[in-house]
PDB file of C-alpha atoms in Angstrom:
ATOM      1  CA  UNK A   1      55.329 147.924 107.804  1.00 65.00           C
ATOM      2  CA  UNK A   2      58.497 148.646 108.955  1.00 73.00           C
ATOM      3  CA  UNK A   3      59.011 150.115 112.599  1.00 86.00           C
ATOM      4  CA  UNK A   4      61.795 152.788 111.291  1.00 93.00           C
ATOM      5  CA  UNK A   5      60.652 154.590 107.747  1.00 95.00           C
ATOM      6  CA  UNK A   6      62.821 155.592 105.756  1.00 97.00           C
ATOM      7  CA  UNK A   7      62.033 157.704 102.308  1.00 97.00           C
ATOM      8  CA  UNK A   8      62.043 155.620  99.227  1.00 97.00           C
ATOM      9  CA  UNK A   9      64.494 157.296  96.883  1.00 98.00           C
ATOM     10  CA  UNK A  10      66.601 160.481  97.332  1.00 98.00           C
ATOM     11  CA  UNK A  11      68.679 161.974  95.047  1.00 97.00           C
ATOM     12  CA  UNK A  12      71.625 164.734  94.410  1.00 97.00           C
ATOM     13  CA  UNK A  13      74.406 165.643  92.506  1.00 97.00           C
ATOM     14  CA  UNK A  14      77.983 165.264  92.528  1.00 97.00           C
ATOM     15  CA  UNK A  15      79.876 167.498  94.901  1.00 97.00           C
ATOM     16  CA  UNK A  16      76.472 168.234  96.929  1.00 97.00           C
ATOM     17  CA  UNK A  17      75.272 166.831 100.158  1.00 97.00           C
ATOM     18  CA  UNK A  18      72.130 165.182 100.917  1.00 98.00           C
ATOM     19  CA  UNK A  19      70.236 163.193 104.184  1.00 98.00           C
ATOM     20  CA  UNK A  20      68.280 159.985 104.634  1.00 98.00           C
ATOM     21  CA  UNK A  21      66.029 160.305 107.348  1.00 97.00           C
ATOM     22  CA  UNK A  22      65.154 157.011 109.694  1.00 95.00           C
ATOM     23  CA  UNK A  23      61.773 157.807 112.050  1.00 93.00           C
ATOM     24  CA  UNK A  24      61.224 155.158 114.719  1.00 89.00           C
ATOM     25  CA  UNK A  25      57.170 154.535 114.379  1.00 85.00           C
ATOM     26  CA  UNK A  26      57.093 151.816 117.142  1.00 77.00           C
ATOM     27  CA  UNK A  27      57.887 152.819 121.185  1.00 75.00           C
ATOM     28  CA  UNK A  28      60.558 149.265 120.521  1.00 74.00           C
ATOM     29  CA  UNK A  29      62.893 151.697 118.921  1.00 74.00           C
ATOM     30  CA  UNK A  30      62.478 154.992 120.379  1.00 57.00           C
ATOM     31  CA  UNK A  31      65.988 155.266 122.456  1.00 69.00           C
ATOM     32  CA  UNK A  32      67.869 154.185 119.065  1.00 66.00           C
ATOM     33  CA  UNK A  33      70.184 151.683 121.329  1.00 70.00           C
ATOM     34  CA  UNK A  34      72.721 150.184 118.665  1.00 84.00           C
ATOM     35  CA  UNK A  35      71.861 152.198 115.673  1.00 89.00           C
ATOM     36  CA  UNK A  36      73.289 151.072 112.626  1.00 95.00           C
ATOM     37  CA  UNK A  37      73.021 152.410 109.020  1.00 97.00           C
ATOM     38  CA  UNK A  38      74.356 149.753 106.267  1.00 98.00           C
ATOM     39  CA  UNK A  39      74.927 150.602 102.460  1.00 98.00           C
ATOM     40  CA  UNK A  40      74.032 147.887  99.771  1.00 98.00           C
ATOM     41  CA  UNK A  41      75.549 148.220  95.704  1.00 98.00           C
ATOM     42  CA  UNK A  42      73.205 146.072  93.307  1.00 96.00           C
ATOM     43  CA  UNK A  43      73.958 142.877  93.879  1.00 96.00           C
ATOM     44  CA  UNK A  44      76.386 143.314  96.416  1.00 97.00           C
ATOM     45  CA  UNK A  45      76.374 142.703 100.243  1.00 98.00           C
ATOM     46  CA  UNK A  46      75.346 144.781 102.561  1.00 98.00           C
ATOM     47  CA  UNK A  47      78.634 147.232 104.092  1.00 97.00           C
ATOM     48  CA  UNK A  48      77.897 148.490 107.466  1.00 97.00           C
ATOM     49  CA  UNK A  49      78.727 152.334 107.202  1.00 97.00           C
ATOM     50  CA  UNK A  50      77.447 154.080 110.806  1.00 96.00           C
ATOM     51  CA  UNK A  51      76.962 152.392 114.334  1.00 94.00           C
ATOM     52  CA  UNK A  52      76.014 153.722 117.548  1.00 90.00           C
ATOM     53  CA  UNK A  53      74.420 156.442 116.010  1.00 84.00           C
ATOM     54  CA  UNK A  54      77.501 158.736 114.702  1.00 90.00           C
ATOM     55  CA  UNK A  55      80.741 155.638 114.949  1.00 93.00           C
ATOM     56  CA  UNK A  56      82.536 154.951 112.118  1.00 96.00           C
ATOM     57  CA  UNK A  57      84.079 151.266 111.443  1.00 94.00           C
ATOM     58  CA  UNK A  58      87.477 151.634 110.029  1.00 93.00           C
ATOM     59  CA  UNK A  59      87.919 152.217 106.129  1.00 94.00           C
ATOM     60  CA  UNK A  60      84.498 154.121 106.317  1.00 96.00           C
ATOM     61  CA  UNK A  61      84.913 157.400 104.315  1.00 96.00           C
ATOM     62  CA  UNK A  62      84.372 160.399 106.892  1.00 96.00           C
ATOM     63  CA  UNK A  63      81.972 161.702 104.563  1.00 97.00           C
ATOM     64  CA  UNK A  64      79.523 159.642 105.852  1.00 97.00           C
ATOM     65  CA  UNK A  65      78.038 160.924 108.959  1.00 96.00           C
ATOM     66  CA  UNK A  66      75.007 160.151 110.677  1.00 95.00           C
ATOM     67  CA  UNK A  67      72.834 162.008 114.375  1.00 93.00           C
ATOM     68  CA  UNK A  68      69.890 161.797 116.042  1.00 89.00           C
ATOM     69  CA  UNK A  69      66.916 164.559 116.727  1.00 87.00           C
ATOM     70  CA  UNK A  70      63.881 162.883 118.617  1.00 83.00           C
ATOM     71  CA  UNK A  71      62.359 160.666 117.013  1.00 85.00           C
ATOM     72  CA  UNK A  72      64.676 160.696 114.166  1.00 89.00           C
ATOM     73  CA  UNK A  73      67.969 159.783 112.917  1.00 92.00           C
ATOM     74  CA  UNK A  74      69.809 160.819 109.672  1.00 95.00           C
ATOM     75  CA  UNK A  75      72.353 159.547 107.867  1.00 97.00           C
ATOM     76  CA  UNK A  76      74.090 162.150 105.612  1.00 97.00           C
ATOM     77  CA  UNK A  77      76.519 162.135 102.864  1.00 98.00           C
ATOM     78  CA  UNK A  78      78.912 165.043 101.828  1.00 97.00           C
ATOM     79  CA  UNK A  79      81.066 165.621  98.547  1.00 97.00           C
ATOM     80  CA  UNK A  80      78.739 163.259  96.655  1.00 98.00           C
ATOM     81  CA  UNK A  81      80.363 160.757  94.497  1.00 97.00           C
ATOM     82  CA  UNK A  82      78.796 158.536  91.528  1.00 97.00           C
ATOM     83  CA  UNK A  83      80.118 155.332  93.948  1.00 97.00           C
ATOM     84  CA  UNK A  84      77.480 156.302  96.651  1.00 98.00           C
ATOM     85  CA  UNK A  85      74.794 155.349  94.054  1.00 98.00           C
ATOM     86  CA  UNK A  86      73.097 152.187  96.462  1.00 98.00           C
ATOM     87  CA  UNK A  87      70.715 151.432  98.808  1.00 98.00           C
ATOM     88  CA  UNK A  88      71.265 152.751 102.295  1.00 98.00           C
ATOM     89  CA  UNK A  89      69.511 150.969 105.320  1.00 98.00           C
ATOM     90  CA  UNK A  90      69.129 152.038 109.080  1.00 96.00           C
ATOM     91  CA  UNK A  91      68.781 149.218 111.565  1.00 95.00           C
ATOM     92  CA  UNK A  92      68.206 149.101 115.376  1.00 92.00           C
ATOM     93  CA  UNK A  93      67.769 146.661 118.418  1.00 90.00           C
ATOM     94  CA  UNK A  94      64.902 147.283 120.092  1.00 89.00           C
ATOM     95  CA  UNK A  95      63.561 147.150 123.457  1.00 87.00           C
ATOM     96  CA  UNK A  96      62.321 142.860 122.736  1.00 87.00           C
ATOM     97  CA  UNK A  97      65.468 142.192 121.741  1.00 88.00           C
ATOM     98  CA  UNK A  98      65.145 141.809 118.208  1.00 91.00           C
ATOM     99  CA  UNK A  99      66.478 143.775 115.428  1.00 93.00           C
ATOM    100  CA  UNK A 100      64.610 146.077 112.722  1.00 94.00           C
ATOM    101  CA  UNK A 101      65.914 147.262 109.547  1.00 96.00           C
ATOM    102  CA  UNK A 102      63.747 150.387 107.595  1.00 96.00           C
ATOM    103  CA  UNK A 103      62.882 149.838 104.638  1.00 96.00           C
ATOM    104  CA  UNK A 104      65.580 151.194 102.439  1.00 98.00           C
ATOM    105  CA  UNK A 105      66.095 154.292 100.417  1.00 98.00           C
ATOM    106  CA  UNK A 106      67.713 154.202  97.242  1.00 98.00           C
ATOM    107  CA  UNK A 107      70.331 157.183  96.129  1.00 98.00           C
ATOM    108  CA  UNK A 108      70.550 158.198  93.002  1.00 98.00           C
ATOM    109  CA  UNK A 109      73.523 160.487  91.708  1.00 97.00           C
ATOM    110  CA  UNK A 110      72.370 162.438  89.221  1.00 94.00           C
TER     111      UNK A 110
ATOM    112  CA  UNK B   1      90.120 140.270 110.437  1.00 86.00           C
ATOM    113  CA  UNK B   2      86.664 138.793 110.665  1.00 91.00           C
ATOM    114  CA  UNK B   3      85.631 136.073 107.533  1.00 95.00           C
ATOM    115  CA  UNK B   4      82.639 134.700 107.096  1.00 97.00           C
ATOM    116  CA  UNK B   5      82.033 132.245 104.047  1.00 97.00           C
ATOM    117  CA  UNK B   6      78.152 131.010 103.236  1.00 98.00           C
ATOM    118  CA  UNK B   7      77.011 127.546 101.984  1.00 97.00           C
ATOM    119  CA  UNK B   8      76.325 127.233  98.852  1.00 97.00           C
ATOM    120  CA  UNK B   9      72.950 128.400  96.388  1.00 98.00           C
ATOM    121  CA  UNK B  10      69.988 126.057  96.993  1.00 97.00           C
ATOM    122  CA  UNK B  11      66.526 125.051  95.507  1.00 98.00           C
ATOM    123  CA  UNK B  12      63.902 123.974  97.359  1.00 98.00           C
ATOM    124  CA  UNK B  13      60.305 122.374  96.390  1.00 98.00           C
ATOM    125  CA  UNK B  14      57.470 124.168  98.755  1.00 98.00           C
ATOM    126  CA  UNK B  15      57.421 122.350 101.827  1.00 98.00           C
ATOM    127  CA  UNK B  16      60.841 121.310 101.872  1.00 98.00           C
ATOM    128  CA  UNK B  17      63.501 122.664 104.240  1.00 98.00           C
ATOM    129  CA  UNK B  18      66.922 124.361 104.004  1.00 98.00           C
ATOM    130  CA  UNK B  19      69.603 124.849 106.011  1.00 98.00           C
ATOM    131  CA  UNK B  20      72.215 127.066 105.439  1.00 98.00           C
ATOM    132  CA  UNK B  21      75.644 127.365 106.913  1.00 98.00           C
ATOM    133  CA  UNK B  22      78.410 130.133 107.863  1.00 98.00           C
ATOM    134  CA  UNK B  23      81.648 129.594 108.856  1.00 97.00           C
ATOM    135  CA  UNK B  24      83.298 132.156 110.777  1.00 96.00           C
ATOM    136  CA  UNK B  25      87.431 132.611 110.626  1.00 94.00           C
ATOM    137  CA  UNK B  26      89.472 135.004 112.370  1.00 91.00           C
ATOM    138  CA  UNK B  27      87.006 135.294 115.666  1.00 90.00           C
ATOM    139  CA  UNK B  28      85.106 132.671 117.421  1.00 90.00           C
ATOM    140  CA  UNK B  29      81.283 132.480 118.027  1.00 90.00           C
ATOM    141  CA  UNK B  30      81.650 131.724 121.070  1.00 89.00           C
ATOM    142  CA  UNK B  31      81.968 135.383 121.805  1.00 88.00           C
ATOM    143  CA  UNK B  32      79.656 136.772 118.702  1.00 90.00           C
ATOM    144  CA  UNK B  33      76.284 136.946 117.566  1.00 92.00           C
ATOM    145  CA  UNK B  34      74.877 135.618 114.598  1.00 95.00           C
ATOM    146  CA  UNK B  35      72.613 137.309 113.137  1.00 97.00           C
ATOM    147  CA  UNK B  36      70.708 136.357 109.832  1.00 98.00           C
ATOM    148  CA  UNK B  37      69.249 138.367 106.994  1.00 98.00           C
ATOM    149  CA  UNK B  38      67.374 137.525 104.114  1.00 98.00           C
ATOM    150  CA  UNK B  39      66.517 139.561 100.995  1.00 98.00           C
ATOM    151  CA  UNK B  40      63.781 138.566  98.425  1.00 98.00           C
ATOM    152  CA  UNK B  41      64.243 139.614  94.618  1.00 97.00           C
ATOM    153  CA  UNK B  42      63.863 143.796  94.635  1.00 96.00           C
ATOM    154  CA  UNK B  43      63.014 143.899  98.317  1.00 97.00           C
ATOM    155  CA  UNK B  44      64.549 145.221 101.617  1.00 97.00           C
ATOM    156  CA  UNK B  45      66.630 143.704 103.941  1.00 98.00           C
ATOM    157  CA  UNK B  46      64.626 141.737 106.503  1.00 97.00           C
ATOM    158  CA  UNK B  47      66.373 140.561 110.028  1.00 97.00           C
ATOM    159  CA  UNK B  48      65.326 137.387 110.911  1.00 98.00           C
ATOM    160  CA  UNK B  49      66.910 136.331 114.109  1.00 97.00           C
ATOM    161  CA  UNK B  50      70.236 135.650 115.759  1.00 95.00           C
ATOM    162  CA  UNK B  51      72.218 133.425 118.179  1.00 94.00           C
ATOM    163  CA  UNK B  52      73.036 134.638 121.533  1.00 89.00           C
ATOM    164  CA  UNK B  53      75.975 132.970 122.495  1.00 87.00           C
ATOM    165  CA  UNK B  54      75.965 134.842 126.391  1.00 86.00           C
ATOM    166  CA  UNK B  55      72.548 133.534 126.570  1.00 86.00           C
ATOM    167  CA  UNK B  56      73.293 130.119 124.551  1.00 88.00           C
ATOM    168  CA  UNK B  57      69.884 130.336 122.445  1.00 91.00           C
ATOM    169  CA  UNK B  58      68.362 132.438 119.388  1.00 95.00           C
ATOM    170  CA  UNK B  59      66.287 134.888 119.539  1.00 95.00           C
ATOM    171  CA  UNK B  60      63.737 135.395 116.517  1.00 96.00           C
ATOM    172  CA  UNK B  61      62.020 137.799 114.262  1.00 95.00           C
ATOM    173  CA  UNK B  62      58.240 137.234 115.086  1.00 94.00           C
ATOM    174  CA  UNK B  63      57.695 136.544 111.276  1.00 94.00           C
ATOM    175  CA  UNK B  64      59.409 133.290 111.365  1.00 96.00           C
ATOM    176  CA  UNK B  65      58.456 132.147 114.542  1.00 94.00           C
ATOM    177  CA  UNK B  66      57.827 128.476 114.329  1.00 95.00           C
ATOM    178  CA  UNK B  67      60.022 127.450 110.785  1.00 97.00           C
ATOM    179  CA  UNK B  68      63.098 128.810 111.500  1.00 98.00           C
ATOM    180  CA  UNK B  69      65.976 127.406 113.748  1.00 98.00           C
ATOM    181  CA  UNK B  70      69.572 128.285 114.589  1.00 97.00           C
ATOM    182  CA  UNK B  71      72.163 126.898 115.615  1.00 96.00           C
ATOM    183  CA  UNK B  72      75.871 127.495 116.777  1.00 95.00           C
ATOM    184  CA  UNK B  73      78.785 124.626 116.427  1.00 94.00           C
ATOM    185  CA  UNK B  74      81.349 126.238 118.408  1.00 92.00           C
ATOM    186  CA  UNK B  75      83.771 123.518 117.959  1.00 93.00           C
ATOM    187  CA  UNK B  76      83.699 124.426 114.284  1.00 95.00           C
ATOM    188  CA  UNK B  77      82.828 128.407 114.693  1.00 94.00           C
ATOM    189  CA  UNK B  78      80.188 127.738 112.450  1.00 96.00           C
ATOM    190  CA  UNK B  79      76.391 129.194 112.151  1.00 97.00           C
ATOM    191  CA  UNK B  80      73.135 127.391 110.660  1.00 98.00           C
ATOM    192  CA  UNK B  81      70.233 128.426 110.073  1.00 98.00           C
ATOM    193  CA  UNK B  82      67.085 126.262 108.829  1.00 98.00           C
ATOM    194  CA  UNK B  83      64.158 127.331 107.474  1.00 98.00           C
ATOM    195  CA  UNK B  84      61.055 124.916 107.387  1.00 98.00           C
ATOM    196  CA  UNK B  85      57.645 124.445 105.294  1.00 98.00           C
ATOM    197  CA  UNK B  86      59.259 126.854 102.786  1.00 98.00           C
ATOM    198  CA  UNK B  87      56.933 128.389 100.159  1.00 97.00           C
ATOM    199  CA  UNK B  88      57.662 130.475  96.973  1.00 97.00           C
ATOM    200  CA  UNK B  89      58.036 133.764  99.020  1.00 97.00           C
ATOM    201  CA  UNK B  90      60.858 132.151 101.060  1.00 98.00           C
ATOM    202  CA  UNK B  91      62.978 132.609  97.832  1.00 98.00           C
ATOM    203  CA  UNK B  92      65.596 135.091  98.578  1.00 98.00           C
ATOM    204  CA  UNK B  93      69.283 135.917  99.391  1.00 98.00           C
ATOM    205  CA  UNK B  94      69.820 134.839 103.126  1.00 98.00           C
ATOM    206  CA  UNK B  95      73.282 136.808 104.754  1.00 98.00           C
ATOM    207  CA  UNK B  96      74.651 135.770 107.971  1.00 98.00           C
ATOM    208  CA  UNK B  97      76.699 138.378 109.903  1.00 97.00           C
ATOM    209  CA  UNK B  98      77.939 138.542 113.301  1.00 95.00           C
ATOM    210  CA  UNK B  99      78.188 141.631 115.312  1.00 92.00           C
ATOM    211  CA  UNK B 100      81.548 142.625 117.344  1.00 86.00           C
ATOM    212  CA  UNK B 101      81.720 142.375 120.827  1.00 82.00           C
ATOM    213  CA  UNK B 102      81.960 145.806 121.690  1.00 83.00           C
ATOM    214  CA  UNK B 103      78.518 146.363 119.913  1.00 87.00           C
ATOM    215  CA  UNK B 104      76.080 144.219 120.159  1.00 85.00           C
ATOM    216  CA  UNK B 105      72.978 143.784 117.498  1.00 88.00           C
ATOM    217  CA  UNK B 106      75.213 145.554 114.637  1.00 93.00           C
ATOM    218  CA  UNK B 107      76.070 143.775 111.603  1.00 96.00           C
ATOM    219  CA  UNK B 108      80.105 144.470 110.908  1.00 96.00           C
ATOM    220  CA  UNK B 109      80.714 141.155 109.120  1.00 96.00           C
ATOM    221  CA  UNK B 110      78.624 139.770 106.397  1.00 98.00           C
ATOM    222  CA  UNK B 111      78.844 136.480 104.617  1.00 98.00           C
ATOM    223  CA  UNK B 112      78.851 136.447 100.733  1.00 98.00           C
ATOM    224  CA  UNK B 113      74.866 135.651 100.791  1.00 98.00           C
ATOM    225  CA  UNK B 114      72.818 131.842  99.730  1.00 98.00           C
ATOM    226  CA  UNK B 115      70.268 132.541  97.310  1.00 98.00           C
ATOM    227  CA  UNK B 116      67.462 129.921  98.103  1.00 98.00           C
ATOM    228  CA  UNK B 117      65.194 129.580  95.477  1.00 98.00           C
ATOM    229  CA  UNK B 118      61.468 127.828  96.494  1.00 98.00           C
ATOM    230  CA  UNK B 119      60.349 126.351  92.774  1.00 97.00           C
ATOM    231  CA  UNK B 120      58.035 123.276  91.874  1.00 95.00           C
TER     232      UNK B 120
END
């Protein structure tokens, strides 16, 4: 088991918002030090989409944002789109140096 | 810009080993991490370990403590990564993808992905 769960599936529909929760279950990852989220199309690579908890890389739609509240971060999307059908992973370093990824959640646009 | 291009697909028999390679353009390794990630059929994205090049060694995931080694060439900017005593779960997608120097332990740059496939 993963030390940051994530829900398994979430879905919405076009134009609406929704949020992917990430809760750290192991005291490794409880300050969220370089907190990533990464979004993964069927059979594509892995994009990362959020680092540092809220930082955008370049080219990353702003409709993508992500925060932290205790024990849990969220990454959420606005204006959904039929392209942000995927997977969507958090990640984070943790306190032995190591990195953990949750388990996944995949969105479905309805 | 950042490149990183993957070895080539590979099949294994169990107990064999792999290595797989990533060559970095565009930014040296001498100042990023490495970081590897595998993916088995319909499964999450697992973090296996990475390369420290500050502290010139690897750090690893503690599932793979003990089969899995990796390397830097930084005459070459390239990564490798071998995985030992491999075994029919082993068969996945492995990704290499170095973090920026600004921020550490994120993944901005991804190679394409190696399937390695574990088959008798």
């Amino acid at each position: 088991q993963s030390a940051l769960t994530q829900p398994a599936s979430v879905s919405g529909s076009p134009g609406q918002s929704i949020t992917i929760s990430c809760t750290a279950t192991s005291s490794d990852v409880d300050d969220y030090t370089y907190f990533s989220w990464y979004q993964q199309h069927p059979g594509k690579t892995p994009k990362l989409l959020i680092y540092n908890v809220n930082d955008r890389p370049s080219g990353v739609s702003s409709r993508f944002s992500a925060s932290k509240s205790g024990d849990t971060a969220s990454l959420t999307i606005s204006g959904l789109q039929a392209e942000d059908e995927a997977d969507y992973y958090c990640s984070s370093y943790t306190r032995t140096s190591t990195v953990v990824f949750g388990g996944g959640t995949k969105l479905t646009v309805l | 810009q950042v490149q990183v291009i993957q070895s080539g697909a590979d099949v294994k028999k169990p107990g064999a080993s792999v290595r797989v390679s990533c060559k970095v353009s565009g930014h040296t390794l001498t100042e990023l991490s490495m970081h590897w990630v595998r993916q088995a059929p319909g499964k999450g994205l697992e973090w296996m370990g990475g390369f420290d090049p500050e502290e010139g060694e690897a750090i690893y995931a503690q599932n793979f403590q003990g089969r899995v080694t990796m390397v830097v060439d930084t005459s070459t900017d390239t990564a490798y990564m071998e995985l030992t005593s491999l075994r029919s779960e082993d068969t996945a997608i492995y990704y290499c993808a170095t973090d920026s120097v600004e921020v550490p332990a994120t993944m901005f740059y991804w190679g394409q992905g190696t399937l390695v496939t574990v088959s008798s």
